[in-house]
Tab-separated table of C-alpha atoms in Angstrom:
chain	number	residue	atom	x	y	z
A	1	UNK	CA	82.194	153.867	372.839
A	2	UNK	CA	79.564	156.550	372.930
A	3	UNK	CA	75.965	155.542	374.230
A	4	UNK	CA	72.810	156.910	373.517
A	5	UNK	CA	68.908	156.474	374.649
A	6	UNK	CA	67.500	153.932	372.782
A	7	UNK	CA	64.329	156.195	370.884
A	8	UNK	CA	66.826	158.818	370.627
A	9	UNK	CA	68.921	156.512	368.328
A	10	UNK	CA	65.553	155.305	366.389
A	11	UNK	CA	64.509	159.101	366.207
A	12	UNK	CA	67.641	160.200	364.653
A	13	UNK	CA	67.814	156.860	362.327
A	14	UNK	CA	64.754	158.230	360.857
A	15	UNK	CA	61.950	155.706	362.239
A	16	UNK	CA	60.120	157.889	363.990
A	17	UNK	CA	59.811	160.557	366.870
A	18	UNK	CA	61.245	160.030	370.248
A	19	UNK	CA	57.731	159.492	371.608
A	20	UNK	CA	56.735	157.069	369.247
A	21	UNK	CA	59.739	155.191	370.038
A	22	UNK	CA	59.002	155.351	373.572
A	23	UNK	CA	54.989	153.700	372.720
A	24	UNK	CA	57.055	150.944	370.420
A	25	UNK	CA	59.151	150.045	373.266
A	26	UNK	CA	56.424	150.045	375.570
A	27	UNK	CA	54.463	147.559	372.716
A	28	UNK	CA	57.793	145.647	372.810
A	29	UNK	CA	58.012	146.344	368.983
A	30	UNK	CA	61.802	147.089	369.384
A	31	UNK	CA	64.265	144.502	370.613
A	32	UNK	CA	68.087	144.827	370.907
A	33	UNK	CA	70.578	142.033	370.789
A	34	UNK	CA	68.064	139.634	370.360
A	35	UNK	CA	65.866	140.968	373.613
A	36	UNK	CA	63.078	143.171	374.186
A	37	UNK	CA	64.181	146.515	374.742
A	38	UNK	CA	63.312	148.210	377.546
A	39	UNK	CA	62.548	151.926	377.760
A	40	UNK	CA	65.248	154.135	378.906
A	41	UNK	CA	67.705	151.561	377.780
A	42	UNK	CA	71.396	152.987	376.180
A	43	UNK	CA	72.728	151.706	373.187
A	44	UNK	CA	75.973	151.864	370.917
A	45	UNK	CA	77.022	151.882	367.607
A	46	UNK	CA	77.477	148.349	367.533
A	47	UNK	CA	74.309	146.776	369.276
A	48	UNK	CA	71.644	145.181	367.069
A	49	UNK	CA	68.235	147.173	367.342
A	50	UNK	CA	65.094	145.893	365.884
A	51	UNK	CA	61.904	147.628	364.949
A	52	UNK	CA	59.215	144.854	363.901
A	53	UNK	CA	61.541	142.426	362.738
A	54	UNK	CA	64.382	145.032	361.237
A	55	UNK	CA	67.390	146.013	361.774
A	56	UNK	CA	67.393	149.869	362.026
A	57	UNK	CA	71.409	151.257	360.857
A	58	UNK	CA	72.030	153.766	362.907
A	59	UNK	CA	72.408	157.261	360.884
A	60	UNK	CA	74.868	160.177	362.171
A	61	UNK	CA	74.655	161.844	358.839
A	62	UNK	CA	71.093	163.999	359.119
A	63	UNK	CA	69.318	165.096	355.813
A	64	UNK	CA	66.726	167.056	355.033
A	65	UNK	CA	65.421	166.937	351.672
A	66	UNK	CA	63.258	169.626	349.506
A	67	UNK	CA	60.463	167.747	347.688
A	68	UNK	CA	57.953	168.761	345.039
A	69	UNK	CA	55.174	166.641	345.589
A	70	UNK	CA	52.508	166.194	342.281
A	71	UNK	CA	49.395	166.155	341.941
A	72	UNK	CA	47.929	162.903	342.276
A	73	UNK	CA	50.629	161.390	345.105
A	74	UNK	CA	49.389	160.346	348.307
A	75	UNK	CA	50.888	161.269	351.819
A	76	UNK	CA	51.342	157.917	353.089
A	77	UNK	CA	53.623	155.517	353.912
A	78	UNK	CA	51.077	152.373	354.239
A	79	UNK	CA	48.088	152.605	352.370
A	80	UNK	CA	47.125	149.850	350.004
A	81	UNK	CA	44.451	151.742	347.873
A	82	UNK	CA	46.809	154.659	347.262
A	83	UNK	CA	47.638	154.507	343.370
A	84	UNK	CA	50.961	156.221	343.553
A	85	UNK	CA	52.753	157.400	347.144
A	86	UNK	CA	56.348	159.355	348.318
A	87	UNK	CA	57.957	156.753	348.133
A	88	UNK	CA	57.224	155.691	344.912
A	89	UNK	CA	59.090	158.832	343.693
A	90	UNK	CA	61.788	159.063	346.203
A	91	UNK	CA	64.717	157.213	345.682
A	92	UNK	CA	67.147	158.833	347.997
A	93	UNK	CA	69.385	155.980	349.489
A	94	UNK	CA	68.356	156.118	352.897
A	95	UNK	CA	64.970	156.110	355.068
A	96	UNK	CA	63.455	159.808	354.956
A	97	UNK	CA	59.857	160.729	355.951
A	98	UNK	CA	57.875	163.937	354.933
A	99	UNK	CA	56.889	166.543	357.530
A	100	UNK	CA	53.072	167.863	357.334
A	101	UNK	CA	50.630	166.782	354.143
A	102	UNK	CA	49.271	167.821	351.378
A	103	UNK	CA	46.169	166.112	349.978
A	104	UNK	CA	46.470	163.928	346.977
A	105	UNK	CA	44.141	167.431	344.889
A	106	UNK	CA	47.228	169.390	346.229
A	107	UNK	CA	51.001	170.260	345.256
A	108	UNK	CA	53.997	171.921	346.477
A	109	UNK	CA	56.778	171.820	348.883
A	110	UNK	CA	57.618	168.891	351.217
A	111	UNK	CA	60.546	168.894	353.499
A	112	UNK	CA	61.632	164.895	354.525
A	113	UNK	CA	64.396	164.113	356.754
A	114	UNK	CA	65.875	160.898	358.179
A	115	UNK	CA	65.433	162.557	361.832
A	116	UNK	CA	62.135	161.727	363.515
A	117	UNK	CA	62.952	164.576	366.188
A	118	UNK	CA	62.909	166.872	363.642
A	119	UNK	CA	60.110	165.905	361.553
A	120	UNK	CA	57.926	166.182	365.233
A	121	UNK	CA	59.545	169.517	365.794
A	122	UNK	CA	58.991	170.881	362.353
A	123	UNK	CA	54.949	169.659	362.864
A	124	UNK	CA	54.053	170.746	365.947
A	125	UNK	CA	51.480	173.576	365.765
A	126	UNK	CA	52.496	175.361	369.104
A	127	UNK	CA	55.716	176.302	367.539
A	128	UNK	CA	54.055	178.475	364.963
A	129	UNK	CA	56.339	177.804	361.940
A	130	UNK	CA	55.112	179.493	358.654
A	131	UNK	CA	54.161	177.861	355.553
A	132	UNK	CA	53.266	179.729	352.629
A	133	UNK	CA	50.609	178.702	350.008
A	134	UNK	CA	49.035	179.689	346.893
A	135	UNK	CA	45.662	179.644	345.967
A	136	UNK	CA	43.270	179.851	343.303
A	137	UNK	CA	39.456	179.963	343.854
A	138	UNK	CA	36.223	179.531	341.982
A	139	UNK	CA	35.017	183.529	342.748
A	140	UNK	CA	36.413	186.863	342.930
A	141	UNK	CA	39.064	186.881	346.126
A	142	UNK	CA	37.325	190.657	347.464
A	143	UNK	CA	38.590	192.660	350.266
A	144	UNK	CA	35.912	191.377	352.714
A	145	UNK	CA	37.277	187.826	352.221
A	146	UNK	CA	41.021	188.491	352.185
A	147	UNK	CA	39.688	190.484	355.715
A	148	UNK	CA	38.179	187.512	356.884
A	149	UNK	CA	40.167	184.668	356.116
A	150	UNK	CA	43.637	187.102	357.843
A	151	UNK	CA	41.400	187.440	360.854
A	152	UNK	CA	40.755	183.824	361.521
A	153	UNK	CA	37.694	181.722	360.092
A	154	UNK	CA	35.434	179.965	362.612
A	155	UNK	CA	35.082	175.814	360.972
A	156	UNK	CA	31.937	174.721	362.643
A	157	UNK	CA	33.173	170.715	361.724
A	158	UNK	CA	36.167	170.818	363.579
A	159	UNK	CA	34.837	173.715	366.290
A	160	UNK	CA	37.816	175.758	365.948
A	161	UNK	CA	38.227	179.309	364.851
A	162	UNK	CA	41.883	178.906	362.529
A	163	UNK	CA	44.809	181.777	364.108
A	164	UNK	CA	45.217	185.349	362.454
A	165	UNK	CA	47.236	185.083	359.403
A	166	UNK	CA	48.854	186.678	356.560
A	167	UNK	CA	46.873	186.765	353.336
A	168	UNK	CA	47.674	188.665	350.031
A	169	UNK	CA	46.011	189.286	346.837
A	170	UNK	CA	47.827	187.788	343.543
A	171	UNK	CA	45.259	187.739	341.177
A	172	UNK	CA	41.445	187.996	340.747
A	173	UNK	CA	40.986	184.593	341.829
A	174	UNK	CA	44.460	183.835	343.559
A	175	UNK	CA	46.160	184.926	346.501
A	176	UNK	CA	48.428	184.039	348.814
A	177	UNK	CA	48.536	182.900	352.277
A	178	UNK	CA	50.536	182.122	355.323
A	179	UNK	CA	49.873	179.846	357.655
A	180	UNK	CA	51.011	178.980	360.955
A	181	UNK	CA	49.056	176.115	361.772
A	182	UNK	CA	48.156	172.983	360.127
A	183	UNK	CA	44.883	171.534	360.605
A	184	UNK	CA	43.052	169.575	358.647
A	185	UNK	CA	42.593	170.727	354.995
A	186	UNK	CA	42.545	173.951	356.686
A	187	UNK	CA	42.733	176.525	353.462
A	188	UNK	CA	40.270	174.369	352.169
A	189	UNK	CA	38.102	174.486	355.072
A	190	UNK	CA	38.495	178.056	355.338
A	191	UNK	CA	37.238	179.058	352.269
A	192	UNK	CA	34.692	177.205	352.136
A	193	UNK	CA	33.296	178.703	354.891
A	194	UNK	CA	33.594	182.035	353.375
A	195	UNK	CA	31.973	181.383	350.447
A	196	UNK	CA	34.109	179.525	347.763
A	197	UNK	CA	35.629	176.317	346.636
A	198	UNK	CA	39.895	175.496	346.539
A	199	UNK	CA	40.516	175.259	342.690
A	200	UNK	CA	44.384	174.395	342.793
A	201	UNK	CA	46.756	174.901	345.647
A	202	UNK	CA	50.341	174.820	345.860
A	203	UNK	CA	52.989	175.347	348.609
A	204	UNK	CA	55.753	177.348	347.896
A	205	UNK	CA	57.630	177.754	351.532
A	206	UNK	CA	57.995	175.342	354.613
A	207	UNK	CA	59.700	177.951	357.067
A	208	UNK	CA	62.792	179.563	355.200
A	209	UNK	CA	63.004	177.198	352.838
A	210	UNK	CA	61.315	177.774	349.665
A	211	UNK	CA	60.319	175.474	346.481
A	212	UNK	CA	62.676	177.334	344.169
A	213	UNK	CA	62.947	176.104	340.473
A	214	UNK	CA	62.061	172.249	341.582
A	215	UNK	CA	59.825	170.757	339.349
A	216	UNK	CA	56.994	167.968	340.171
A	217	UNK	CA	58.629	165.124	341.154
A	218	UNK	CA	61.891	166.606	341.377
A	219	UNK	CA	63.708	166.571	345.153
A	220	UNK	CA	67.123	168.788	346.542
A	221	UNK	CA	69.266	167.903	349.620
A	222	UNK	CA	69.680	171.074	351.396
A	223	UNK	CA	73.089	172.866	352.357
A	224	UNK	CA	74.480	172.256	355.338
A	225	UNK	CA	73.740	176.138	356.291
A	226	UNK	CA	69.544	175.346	355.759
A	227	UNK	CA	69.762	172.366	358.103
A	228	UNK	CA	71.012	174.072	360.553
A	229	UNK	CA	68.936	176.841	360.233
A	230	UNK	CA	66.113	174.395	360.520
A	231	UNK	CA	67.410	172.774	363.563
A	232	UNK	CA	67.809	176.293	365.352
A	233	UNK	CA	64.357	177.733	364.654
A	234	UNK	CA	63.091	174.030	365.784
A	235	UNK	CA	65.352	174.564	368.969
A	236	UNK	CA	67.251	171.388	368.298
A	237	UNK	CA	70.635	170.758	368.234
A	238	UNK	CA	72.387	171.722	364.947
A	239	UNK	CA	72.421	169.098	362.226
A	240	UNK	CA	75.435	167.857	361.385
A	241	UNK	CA	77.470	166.413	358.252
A	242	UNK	CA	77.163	165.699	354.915
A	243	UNK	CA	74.100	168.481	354.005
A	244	UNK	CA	75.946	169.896	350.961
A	245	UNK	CA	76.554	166.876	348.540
A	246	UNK	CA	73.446	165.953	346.348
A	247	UNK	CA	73.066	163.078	344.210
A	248	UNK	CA	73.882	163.585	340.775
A	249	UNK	CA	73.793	166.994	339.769
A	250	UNK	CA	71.620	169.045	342.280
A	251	UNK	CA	67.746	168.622	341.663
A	252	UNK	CA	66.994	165.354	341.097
A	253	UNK	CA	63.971	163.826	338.562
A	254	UNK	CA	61.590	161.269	339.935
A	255	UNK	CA	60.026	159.137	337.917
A	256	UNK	CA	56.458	160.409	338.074
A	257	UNK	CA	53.376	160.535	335.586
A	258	UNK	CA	51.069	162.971	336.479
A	259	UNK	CA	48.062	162.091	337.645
A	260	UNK	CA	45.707	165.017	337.855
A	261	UNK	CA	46.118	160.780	358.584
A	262	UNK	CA	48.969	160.924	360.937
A	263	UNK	CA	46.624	163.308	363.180
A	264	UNK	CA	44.430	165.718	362.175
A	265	UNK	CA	46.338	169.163	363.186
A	266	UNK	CA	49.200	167.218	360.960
A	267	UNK	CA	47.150	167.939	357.854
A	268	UNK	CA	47.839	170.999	355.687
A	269	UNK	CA	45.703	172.539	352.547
């Protein structure tokens, strides 16, 4: 029977990232067969593995979903206070977690997977995926500040001057803007800095995959084609199975009423 390294099996069962696995091993969080796993270990198929108590199912079957998130839902998996979170709208039978946030004022594209590999991969700054917003302001969007906020804005709270991007007039007060870095409400940041105030913002693409016709609260399971797309511009091994069969019918409806920090470069908007 086939073997594999323990937080590689928790990774692609969706619990988390192959480092975190490793820092809940080290904990002793994780136990297998009734013991406390130890890292490096090798499982199978048809070992027990704990996390905290439960039993993780291994998952060969990777998804990646395409999520609108709405206004007023909190990016969170724990948080008492928050009045309505992701998984309060997502239903999809099986564990997925989102990949980058958008504050609870913010709405837009989300991708979640049951891959924890992944999900690091797709986050991680120094890779320079593209994500694609747009953005309405409270003045004018002039050429000076589409100039400025392409050439990189200096945030004096963070101390950090944001990379060049792509920015884009849509409107008198909208544009659009691509960024390939996520810091902390960084479009927010970044224009208030250069003189004006986030009014609504929305993102429309996470890499190549775009929001489409999804509506708030509505979710997709992408073809197998996009997955492995994703997995090659992540340089991870291809994806594999099951990526083209959605629940019922395609787009799927949450039940949502609308409503009006991992770390902080894991923040977008």
């Amino acid at each position: 029977m086939e073997t594999v390294r323990l937080n590689k099996f928790l990774a692609r069962s969706g619990v988390c990232s192959r480092r975190d696995a490793d820092r809940l091993i080290e904990r002793g969080e994780v136990e297998v067969n009734g013991r406390r796993a130890e890292p490096g270990m090798q499982v199978t198929g048809e070992d027990e593995v704990r996390v905290r108590g439960e039993t993780v199912r291994g998952n060969g079957d990777r998804v990646v979903l395409a999520f609108y998130k709405p206004y007023g839902v909190t990016c969170t998996e724990r948080d008492p206070h928050a009045e309505k979170i992701i998984s309060d709208l997502v239903d999809y039978p099986g564990r997925v977690t989102y990949a980058g946030r958008l504050d609870r004022d913010s709405r837009g594209l989300l991708l979640l997977s049951n891959d924890g590999d992944l999900i690091q991969a797709m986050m991680k700054g120094s890779n320079f995926h593209e994500k694609e917003y747009v953005v309405r302001v409270d003045r004018e969007v002039s050429d000076a500040f589409l100039e400025k906020m392409a050439g990189g804005v200096y945030l004096e709270d963070l101390d950090v001057t944001t990379r060049e991007c792509k920015v884009e007039r849509l409107g008198t007060y909208t544009f659009r803007i691509i960024l390939t870095q996520g810091l902390n409400r960084q479009i927010k940041r970044m224009c208030r800095a250069c003189g004006c105030r986030v009014r609504s913002l929305k993102r429309v693409r996470v890499m190549h995959v775009r929001l489409g016709n999804l509506k708030p609260g509505e979710y997709r399971r992408l073809e197998d084609d996009d997955v492995d797309r994703l997995y090659r511009d992540c340089g991870l091994q291809a994806g594999t199975g099951g990526g083209g069969q959605q629940p019922a019918g395609g787009s799927r409806r949450m039940p949502c009423r609308d409503s009006g920090e991992r770390q902080r470069k894991e923040k977008d908007g």
